[in-house]
Amino acid sequence: MDDTGERIKPLPVTTDKQTTMQTFQNGQPTHFIRTGPLAHKPFSIPPDTWRLIFKQIHGSSRNTTTQEGNYKRLTRWHYTPSKLKSLFPTTSSHCWRCHDPEGHTTHIWWTCPVISNYWKRLHSLIQTTLYIYIPFTPISFLFLTCPQTTNKLKAVLLTHLLSAANQLIPTL
């Protein structure tokens, strides 16, 4: 209420169109999530996997910074070279790690040779230390869709390990 007794209405949020769209409706991901830049041809996410992804990311950590990083990855919040090229035509769309001409989201987070080696080493580490088999797919590693294990401690360790590994990607 203001001084005159009238109710103060909140100001409308003026952000870009993609961030104002909802990402989850009636238990299903919206068109924005399913068909965005992360739906590149190297991998696509089946509709029945979306609920598992949202549940896993929501419960991945109590740390808000970790959860924020997971949500940013899910909604493609990060500026990749190809996204920067579309915003600023004079910038390069090449990957800053390997200088590949394709600097899209899938390349930056999964198919870049530097990152690919990182994921292979992590996959090997998980198998040798936790004795858990994880399919070597971007859905498993980027969106924490880990296999259900009987050992709760291993499942929690795996979730935290993958979250920490994902947070290191921008620094590599």
Coordinates of C-alpha atoms in Angstrom, one line a residue:
M1 CA 0.0 0.0 0.0
D2 CA 1.2 3.5 -0.7
D3 CA 0.4 6.7 1.2
T4 CA -3.1 7.1 -0.5
G5 CA -4.1 3.6 0.6
E6 CA -4.0 2.2 -3.0
R7 CA -2.4 -1.1 -3.7
I8 CA 0.9 -0.9 -5.4
K9 CA 1.1 -3.1 -8.5
P10 CA 4.5 -4.7 -9.2
L11 CA 6.3 -3.5 -12.3
P12 CA 6.2 -5.9 -15.2
V13 CA 9.4 -7.7 -15.8
T14 CA 10.9 -6.7 -19.1
T15 CA 13.4 -9.3 -20.2
D16 CA 13.9 -11.1 -23.5
K17 CA 11.1 -13.3 -24.8
Q18 CA 12.8 -16.6 -23.9
T19 CA 13.4 -15.9 -20.3
T20 CA 9.8 -14.8 -19.7
M21 CA 8.4 -18.1 -21.1
Q22 CA 7.6 -20.8 -18.7
T23 CA 9.7 -24.0 -19.0
F24 CA 7.3 -26.5 -17.4
Q25 CA 3.5 -26.7 -17.8
N26 CA 1.1 -29.4 -16.8
G27 CA 3.9 -31.8 -16.0
Q28 CA 5.5 -31.5 -19.4
P29 CA 8.3 -29.2 -20.7
T30 CA 7.2 -26.4 -22.9
H31 CA 8.2 -25.9 -26.5
F32 CA 10.9 -23.4 -25.4
I33 CA 12.8 -26.2 -23.6
R34 CA 12.2 -29.0 -26.0
T35 CA 13.2 -27.2 -29.2
G36 CA 15.8 -24.7 -28.2
P37 CA 19.5 -24.7 -29.2
L38 CA 20.3 -27.6 -26.9
A39 CA 18.1 -29.8 -29.1
H40 CA 20.9 -29.9 -31.7
K41 CA 21.1 -33.0 -33.9
P42 CA 23.9 -34.8 -31.9
F43 CA 21.3 -35.6 -29.2
S44 CA 17.7 -35.0 -28.4
I45 CA 15.9 -35.6 -25.1
P46 CA 12.9 -37.9 -25.2
P47 CA 9.7 -36.5 -23.7
D48 CA 9.5 -39.1 -20.9
T49 CA 13.0 -38.2 -19.7
W50 CA 12.1 -34.5 -19.0
R51 CA 10.3 -35.2 -15.8
L52 CA 13.3 -37.1 -14.5
I53 CA 15.6 -34.3 -15.5
F54 CA 13.6 -31.6 -13.7
K55 CA 13.3 -33.8 -10.6
Q56 CA 17.0 -34.6 -10.5
I57 CA 18.1 -31.0 -11.1
H58 CA 15.6 -29.7 -8.5
G59 CA 17.0 -32.0 -5.8
S60 CA 20.6 -31.9 -6.9
S61 CA 21.8 -29.7 -4.0
R62 CA 20.8 -27.4 -1.2
N63 CA 23.4 -25.0 -2.4
T64 CA 21.6 -22.3 -4.5
T65 CA 24.7 -21.6 -6.6
T66 CA 24.8 -25.2 -7.7
Q67 CA 21.1 -25.3 -8.4
E68 CA 21.4 -22.0 -10.3
G69 CA 24.1 -23.5 -12.5
N70 CA 22.0 -26.5 -13.2
Y71 CA 19.0 -24.4 -14.2
K72 CA 21.2 -22.1 -16.3
R73 CA 22.5 -25.1 -18.2
L74 CA 19.0 -26.5 -18.7
T75 CA 17.6 -23.2 -20.0
R76 CA 20.7 -22.4 -22.1
W77 CA 21.3 -19.1 -20.2
H78 CA 25.0 -19.1 -21.0
Y79 CA 26.3 -17.0 -23.9
T80 CA 28.0 -19.4 -26.4
P81 CA 29.9 -18.0 -29.4
S82 CA 27.1 -18.8 -31.8
K83 CA 24.6 -16.9 -29.6
L84 CA 27.0 -14.0 -29.3
K85 CA 27.4 -14.0 -33.1
S86 CA 23.6 -13.7 -33.5
L87 CA 23.5 -10.8 -31.0
F88 CA 26.7 -9.0 -32.2
P89 CA 27.4 -9.8 -35.9
T90 CA 31.0 -8.6 -35.7
T91 CA 32.0 -11.2 -33.1
S92 CA 33.3 -14.7 -34.1
S93 CA 31.1 -17.8 -33.7
H94 CA 34.2 -20.0 -33.4
C95 CA 34.7 -22.1 -30.3
W96 CA 37.2 -20.3 -27.9
R97 CA 38.8 -23.7 -26.9
C98 CA 39.4 -25.5 -30.2
H99 CA 38.6 -22.7 -32.7
D100 CA 36.0 -24.9 -34.4
P101 CA 33.6 -22.9 -36.6
E102 CA 30.6 -24.4 -34.7
G103 CA 30.4 -22.7 -31.3
H104 CA 26.9 -23.7 -30.4
T105 CA 25.7 -25.0 -27.1
T106 CA 26.1 -28.7 -27.8
H107 CA 29.7 -28.1 -28.9
I108 CA 30.7 -25.9 -26.0
W109 CA 29.2 -28.3 -23.4
W110 CA 29.8 -31.7 -25.0
T111 CA 31.4 -32.2 -28.4
C112 CA 34.4 -29.9 -28.2
P113 CA 37.6 -32.1 -28.2
V114 CA 38.9 -30.5 -25.0
I115 CA 35.6 -31.0 -23.2
S116 CA 35.1 -34.5 -24.7
N117 CA 38.4 -35.6 -23.2
Y118 CA 37.3 -34.1 -19.8
W119 CA 34.0 -36.1 -19.9
K120 CA 35.9 -39.3 -20.9
R121 CA 38.2 -38.9 -17.9
L122 CA 35.3 -38.2 -15.6
H123 CA 33.4 -41.2 -16.9
S124 CA 36.4 -43.5 -16.3
L125 CA 36.9 -42.0 -12.8
I126 CA 33.2 -42.7 -11.9
Q127 CA 33.4 -46.3 -13.1
T128 CA 36.7 -47.0 -11.2
T129 CA 35.9 -45.3 -7.9
L130 CA 32.1 -45.6 -7.5
Y131 CA 31.7 -48.8 -9.5
I132 CA 28.6 -47.3 -11.2
Y133 CA 28.0 -47.6 -14.9
I134 CA 26.7 -44.4 -16.5
P135 CA 25.9 -44.3 -20.2
F136 CA 28.3 -41.9 -21.9
T137 CA 25.6 -39.5 -23.1
P138 CA 25.2 -35.8 -22.6
I139 CA 21.8 -36.3 -21.0
S140 CA 23.4 -38.4 -18.3
F141 CA 26.3 -36.0 -17.6
L142 CA 24.9 -32.6 -18.2
F143 CA 21.4 -33.1 -16.8
L144 CA 22.3 -35.5 -14.0
T145 CA 20.0 -38.4 -15.1
C146 CA 22.0 -40.9 -13.2
P147 CA 21.0 -44.6 -13.0
Q148 CA 19.1 -45.5 -9.8
T149 CA 21.5 -47.3 -7.5
T150 CA 20.7 -49.3 -4.4
N151 CA 23.4 -47.4 -2.5
K152 CA 22.1 -44.0 -1.5
L153 CA 25.6 -42.7 -0.6
K154 CA 26.9 -43.5 -4.1
A155 CA 23.9 -41.8 -5.7
V156 CA 24.4 -38.6 -3.7
L157 CA 28.2 -38.6 -4.4
L158 CA 27.5 -39.1 -8.1
T159 CA 25.1 -36.2 -8.2
H160 CA 27.5 -33.9 -6.4
L161 CA 30.4 -35.0 -8.6
L162 CA 28.5 -34.4 -11.8
S163 CA 27.2 -31.0 -10.6
A164 CA 30.8 -29.9 -9.6
A165 CA 32.1 -31.2 -13.0
N166 CA 29.5 -29.2 -14.8
Q167 CA 30.4 -26.0 -12.9
L168 CA 34.0 -26.3 -14.0
I169 CA 33.2 -26.4 -17.8
P170 CA 33.2 -22.6 -18.3
T171 CA 36.6 -22.4 -16.7
L172 CA 38.2 -25.0 -19.0

